[in-house]
PDB file of C-alpha atoms and ligand atoms in Angstrom:
ATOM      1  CA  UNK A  11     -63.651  18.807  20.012  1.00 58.00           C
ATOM      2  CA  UNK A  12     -61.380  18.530  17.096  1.00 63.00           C
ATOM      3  CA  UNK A  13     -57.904  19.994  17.012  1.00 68.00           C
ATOM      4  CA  UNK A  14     -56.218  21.183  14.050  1.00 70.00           C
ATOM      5  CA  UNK A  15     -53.789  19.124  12.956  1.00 72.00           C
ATOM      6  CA  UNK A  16     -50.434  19.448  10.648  1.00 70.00           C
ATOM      7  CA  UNK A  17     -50.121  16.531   8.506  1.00 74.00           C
ATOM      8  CA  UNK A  18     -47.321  17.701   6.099  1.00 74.00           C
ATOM      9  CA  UNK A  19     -50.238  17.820   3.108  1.00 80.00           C
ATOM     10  CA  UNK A  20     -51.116  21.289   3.940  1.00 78.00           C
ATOM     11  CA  UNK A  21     -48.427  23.943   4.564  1.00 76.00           C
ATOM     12  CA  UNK A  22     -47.117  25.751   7.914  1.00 75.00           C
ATOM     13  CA  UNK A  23     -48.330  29.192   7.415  1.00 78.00           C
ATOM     14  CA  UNK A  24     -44.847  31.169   6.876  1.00 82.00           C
ATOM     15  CA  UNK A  25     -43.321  34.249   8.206  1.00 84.00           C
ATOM     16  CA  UNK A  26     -40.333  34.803   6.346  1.00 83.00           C
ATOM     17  CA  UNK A  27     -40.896  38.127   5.194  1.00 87.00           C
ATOM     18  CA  UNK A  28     -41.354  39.694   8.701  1.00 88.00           C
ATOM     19  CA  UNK A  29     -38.058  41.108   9.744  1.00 89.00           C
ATOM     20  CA  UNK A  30     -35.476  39.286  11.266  1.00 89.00           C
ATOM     21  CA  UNK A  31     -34.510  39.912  15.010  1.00 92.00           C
ATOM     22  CA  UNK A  32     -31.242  41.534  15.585  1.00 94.00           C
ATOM     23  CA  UNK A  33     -30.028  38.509  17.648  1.00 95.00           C
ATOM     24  CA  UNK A  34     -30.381  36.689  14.515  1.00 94.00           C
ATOM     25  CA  UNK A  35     -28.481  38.779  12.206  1.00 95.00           C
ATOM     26  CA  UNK A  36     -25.821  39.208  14.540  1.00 97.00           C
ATOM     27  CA  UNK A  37     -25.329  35.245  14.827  1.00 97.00           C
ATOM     28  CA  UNK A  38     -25.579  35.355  10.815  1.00 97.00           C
ATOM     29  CA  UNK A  39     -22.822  38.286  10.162  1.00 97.00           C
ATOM     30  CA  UNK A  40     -20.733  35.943  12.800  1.00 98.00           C
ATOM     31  CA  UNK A  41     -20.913  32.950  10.983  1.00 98.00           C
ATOM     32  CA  UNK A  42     -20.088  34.292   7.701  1.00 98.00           C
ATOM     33  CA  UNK A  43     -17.044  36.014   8.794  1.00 98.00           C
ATOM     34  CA  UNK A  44     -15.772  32.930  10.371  1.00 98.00           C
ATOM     35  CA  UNK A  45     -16.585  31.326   6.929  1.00 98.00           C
ATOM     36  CA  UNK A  46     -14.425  33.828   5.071  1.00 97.00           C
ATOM     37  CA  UNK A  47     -11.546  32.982   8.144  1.00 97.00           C
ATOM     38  CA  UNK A  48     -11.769  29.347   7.396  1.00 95.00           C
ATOM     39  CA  UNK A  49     -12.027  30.330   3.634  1.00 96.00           C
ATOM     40  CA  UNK A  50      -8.770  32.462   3.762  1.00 95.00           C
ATOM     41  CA  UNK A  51      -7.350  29.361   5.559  1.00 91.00           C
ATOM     42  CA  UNK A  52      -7.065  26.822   2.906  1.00 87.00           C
ATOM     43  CA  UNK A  53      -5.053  28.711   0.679  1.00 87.00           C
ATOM     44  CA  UNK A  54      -3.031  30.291   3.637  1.00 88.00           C
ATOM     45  CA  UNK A  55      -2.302  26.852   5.336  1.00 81.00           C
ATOM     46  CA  UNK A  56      -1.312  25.278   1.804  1.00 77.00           C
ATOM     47  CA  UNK A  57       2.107  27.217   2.102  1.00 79.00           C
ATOM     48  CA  UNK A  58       2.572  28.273   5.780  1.00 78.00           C
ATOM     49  CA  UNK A  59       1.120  24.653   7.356  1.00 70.00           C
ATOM     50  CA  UNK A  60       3.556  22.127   5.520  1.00 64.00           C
ATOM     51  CA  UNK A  61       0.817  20.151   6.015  1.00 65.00           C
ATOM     52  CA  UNK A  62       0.195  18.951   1.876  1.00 64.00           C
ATOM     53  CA  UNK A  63       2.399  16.973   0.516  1.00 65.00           C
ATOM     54  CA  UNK A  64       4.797  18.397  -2.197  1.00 62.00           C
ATOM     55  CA  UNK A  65       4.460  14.845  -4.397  1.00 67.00           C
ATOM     56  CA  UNK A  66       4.240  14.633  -7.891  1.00 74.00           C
ATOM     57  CA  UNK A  67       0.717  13.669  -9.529  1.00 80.00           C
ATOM     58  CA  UNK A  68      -0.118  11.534 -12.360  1.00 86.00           C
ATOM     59  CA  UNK A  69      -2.341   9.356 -14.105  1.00 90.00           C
ATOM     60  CA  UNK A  70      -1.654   5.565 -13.720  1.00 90.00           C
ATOM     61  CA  UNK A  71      -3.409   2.233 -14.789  1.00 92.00           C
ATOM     62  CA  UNK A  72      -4.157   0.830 -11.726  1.00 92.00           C
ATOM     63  CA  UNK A  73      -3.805  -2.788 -13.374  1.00 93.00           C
ATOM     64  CA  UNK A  74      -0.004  -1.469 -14.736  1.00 93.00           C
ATOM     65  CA  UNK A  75       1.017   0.211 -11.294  1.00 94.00           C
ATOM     66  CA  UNK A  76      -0.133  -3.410  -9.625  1.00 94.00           C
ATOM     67  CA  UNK A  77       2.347  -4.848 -11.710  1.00 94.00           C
ATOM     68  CA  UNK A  78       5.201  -2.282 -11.170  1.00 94.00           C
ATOM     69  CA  UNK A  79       4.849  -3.422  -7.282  1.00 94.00           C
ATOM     70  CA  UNK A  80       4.997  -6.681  -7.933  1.00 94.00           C
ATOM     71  CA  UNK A  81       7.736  -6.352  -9.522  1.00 94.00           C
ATOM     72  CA  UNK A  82       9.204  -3.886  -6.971  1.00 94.00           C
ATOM     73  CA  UNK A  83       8.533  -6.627  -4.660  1.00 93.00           C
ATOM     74  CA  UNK A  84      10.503  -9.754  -6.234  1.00 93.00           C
ATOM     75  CA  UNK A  85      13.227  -7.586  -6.944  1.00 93.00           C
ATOM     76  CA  UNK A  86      14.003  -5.848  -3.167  1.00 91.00           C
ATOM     77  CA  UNK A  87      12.728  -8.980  -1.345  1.00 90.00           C
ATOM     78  CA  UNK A  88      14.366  -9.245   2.136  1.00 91.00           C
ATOM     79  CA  UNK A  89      11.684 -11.105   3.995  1.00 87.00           C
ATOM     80  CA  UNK A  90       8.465 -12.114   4.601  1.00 87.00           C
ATOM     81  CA  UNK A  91       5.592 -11.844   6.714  1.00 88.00           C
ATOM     82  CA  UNK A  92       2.759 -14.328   7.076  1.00 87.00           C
ATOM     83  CA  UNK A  93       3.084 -14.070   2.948  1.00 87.00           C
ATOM     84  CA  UNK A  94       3.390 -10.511   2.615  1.00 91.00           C
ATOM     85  CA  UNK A  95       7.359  -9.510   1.132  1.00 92.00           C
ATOM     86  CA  UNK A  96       9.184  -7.300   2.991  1.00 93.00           C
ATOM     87  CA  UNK A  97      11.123  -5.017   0.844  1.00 93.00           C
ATOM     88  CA  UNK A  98      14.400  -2.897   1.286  1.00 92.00           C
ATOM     89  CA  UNK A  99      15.212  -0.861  -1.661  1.00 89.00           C
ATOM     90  CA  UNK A 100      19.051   1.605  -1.747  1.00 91.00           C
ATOM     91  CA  UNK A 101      18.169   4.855  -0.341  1.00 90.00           C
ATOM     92  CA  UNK A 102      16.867   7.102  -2.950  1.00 90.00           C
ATOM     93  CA  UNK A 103      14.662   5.137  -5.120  1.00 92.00           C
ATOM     94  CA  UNK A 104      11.660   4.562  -6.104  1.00 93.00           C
ATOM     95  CA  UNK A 105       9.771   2.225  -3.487  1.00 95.00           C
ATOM     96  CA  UNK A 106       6.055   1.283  -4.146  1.00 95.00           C
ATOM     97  CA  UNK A 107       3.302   0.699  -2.053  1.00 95.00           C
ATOM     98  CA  UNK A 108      -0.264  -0.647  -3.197  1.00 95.00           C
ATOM     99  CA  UNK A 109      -3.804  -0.644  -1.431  1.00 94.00           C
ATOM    100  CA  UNK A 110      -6.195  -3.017  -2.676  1.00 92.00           C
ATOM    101  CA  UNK A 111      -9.152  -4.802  -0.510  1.00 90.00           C
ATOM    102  CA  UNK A 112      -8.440  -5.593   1.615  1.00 90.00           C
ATOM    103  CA  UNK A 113      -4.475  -5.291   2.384  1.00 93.00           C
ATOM    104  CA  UNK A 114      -1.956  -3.071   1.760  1.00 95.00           C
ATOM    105  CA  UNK A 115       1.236  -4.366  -0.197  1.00 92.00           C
ATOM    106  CA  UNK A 116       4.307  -5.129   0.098  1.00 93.00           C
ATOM    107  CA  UNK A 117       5.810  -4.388   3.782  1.00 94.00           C
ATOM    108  CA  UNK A 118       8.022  -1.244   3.501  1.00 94.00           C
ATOM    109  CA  UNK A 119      11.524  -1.340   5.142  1.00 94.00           C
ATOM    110  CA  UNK A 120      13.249   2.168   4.830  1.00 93.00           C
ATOM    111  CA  UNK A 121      16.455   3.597   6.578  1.00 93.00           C
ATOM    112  CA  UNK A 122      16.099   6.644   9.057  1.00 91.00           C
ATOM    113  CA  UNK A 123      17.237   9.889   7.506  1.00 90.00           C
ATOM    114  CA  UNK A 124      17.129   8.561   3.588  1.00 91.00           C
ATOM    115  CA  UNK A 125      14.998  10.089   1.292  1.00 92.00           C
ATOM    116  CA  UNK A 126      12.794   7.875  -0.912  1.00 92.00           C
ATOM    117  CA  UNK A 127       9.859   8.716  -3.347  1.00 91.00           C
ATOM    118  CA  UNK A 128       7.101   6.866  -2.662  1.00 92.00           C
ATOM    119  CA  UNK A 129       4.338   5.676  -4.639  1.00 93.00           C
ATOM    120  CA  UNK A 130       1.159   5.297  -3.664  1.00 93.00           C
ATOM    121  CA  UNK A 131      -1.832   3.882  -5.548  1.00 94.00           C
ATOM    122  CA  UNK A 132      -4.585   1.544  -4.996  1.00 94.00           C
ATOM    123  CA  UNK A 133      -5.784  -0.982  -7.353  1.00 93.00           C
ATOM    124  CA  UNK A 134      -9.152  -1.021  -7.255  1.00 92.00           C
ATOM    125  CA  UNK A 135     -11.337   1.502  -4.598  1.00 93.00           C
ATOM    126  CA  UNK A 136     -10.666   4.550  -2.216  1.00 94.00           C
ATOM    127  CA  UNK A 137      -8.213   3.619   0.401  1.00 95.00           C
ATOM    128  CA  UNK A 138      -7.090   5.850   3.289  1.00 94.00           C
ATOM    129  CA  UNK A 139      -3.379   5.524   3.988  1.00 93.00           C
ATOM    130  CA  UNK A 140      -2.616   6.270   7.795  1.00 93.00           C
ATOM    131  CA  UNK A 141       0.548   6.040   9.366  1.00 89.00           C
ATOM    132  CA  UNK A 142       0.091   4.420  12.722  1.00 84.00           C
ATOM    133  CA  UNK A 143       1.567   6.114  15.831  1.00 83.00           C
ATOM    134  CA  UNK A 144       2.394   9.112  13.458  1.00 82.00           C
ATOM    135  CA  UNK A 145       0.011  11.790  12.423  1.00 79.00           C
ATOM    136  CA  UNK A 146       0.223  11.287   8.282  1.00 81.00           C
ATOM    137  CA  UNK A 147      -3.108  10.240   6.115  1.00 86.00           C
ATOM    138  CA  UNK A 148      -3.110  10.202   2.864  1.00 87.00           C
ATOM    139  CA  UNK A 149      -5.935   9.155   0.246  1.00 90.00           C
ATOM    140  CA  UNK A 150      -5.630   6.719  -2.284  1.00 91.00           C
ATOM    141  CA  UNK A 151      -7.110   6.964  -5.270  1.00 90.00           C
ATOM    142  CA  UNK A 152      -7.406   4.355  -7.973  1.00 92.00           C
ATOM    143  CA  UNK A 153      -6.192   5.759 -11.603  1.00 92.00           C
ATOM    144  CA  UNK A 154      -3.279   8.204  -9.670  1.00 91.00           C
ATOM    145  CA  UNK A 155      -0.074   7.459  -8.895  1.00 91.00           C
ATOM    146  CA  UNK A 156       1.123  10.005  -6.314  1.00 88.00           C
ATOM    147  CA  UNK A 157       4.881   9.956  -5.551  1.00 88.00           C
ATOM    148  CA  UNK A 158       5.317  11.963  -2.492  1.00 87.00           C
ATOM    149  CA  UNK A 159       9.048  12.616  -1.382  1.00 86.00           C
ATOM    150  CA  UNK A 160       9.332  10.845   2.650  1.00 87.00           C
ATOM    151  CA  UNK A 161      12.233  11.189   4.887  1.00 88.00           C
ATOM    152  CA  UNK A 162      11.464   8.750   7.886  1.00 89.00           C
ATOM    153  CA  UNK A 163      13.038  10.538  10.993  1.00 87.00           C
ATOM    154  CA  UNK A 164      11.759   7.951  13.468  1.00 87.00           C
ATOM    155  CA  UNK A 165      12.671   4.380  13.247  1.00 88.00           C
ATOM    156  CA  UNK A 166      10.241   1.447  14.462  1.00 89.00           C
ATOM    157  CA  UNK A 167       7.878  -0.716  13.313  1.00 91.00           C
ATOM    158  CA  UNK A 168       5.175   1.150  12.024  1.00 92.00           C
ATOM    159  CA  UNK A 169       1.180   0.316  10.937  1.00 93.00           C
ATOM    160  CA  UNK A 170      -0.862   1.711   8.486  1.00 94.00           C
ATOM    161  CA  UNK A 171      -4.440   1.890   8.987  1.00 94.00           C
ATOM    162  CA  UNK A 172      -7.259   2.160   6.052  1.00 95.00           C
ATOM    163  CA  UNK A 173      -8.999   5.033   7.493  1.00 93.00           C
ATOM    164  CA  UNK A 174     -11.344   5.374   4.243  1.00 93.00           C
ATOM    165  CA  UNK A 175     -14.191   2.785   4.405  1.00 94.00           C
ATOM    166  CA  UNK A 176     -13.792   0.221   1.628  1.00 93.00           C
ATOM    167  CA  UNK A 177     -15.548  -2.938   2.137  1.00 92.00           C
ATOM    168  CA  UNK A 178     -16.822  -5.715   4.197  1.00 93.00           C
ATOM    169  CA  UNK A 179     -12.962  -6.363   5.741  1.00 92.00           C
ATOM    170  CA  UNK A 180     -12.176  -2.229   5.878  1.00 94.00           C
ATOM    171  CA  UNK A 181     -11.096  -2.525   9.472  1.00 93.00           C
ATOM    172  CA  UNK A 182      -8.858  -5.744   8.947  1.00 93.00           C
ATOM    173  CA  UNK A 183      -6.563  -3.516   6.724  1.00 94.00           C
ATOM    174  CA  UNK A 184      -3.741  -3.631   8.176  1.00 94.00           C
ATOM    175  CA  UNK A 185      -0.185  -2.757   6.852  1.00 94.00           C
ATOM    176  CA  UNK A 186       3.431  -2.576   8.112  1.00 93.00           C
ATOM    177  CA  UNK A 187       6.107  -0.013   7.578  1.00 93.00           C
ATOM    178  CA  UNK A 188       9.730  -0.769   9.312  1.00 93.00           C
ATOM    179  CA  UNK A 189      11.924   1.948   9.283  1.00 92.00           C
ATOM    180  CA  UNK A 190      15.553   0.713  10.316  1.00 91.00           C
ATOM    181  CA  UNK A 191      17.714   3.136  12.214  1.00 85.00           C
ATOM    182  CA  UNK A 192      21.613   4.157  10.853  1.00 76.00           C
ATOM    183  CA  UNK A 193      23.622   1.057  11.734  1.00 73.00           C
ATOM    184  CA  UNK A 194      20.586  -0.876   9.712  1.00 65.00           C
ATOM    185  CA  UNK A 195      19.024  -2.313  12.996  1.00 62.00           C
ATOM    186  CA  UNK A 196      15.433  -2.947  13.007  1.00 55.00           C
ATOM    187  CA  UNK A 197      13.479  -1.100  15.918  1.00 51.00           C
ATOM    188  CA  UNK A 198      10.629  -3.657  17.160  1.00 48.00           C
ATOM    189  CA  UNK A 199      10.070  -2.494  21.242  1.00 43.00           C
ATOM    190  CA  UNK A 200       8.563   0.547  19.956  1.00 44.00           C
ATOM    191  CA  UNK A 201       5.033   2.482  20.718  1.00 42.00           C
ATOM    192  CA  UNK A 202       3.563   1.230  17.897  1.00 43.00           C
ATOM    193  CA  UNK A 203       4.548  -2.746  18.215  1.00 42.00           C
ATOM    194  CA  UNK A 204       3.215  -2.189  21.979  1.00 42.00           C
ATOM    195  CA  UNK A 205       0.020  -1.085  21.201  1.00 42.00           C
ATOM    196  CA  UNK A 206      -0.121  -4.148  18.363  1.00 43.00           C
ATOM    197  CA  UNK A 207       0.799  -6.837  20.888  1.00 41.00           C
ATOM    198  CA  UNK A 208      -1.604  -5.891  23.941  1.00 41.00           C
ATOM    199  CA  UNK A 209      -4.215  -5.828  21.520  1.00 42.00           C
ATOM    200  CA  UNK A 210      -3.245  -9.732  20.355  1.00 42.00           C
ATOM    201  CA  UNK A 211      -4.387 -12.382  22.166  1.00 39.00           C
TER     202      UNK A 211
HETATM  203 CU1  CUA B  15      -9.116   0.060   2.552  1.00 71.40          CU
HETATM  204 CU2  CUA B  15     -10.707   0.724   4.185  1.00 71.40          CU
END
């Protein structure tokens, strides 16, 4: 005896015009007002959140803002690790921090309670900035230089992850923020240089 058989070739008979069941358009009018909730949301959590960042936006060549670090770099140089400058700049300025594949640059050491604008940018792909223990991601665009205004209110020895995939060595992009606390004394036996040294061998 031969069964009939769906194949794809042919099509499933349809039944779309029959009415729907009520169950059905219940579930429906429930997910589209949740939609408008989560649509009334973005706009809503923009200014009552404090969530986005309050930075100023512009265009940048990605080769030119490369250089500006660099430069940034040599000129606050305080230290180094395994190669990578560690840089202090007054409270106040300008500091600049670059994510390129697969590293972020240079190490970042800020005071507790100072304001500073900083620069983001990356020089050549996406890059997700995220500040490891503390809740703050950021993404990093080629082509935009985005100078958000931070106040560090913790002090330690910070990480920042890449949480946007970039590349064969994504997850080996690893970068260091130290924030120093008021009498200028680095912070190492914190959470986040725990969690770094029980995961070294
Ligand atoms: Cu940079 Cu992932």
């Amino acid at each position: 005896m031969l069964t009939k058989v769906h194949t794809g070739l042919e099509p499933v008979p349809g039944i779309w015009w029959r009415p729907a069941h009520k169950a059905e358009k219940v579930w429906v009018a429930i997910a589209f007002a949740w939609c408008m909730v989560l649509f009334a949301m973005m706009p809503l959590w923009h200014y009552r959140g404090g969530q986005n960042p309050a930075g100023v936006r512009r265009r940048v060549d990605p080769k030119a803002f490369y250089a500006r670090t660099l430069q940034f770099a040599a000129q606050y140089k305080v230290g180094d690790d395994r190669g990578v400058p560690i840089v202090q700049a007054p409270p106040g300025s300008d500091v600049y921090l670059v994510g390129l594949t697969f590293q972020w640059y240079p190490i970042l050491q800020l005071q507790q309670g100072k304001e500073y604008t900083l620069h983001l940018s990356s020089l050549d792909v996406n890059h997700g900035f995220s500040l490891f223990p503390v809740n703050v991601n950021f993404q990093i665009v080629p082509g935009y230089d985005y100078a958000l205004r931070v106040t560090p209110t913790t002090s330690g020895d910070f990480r920042i992850i890449c949480n946007e995939f970039c590349g064969i060595g994504h997850h080996t992009m690893v970068g260091r923020v130290i924030v120093v606390d008021e009498n200028g004394t680095p912070v190492a036996d914190n959470a986040a240089a725990k969690v770094k040294s029980a995961g070294e061998p």
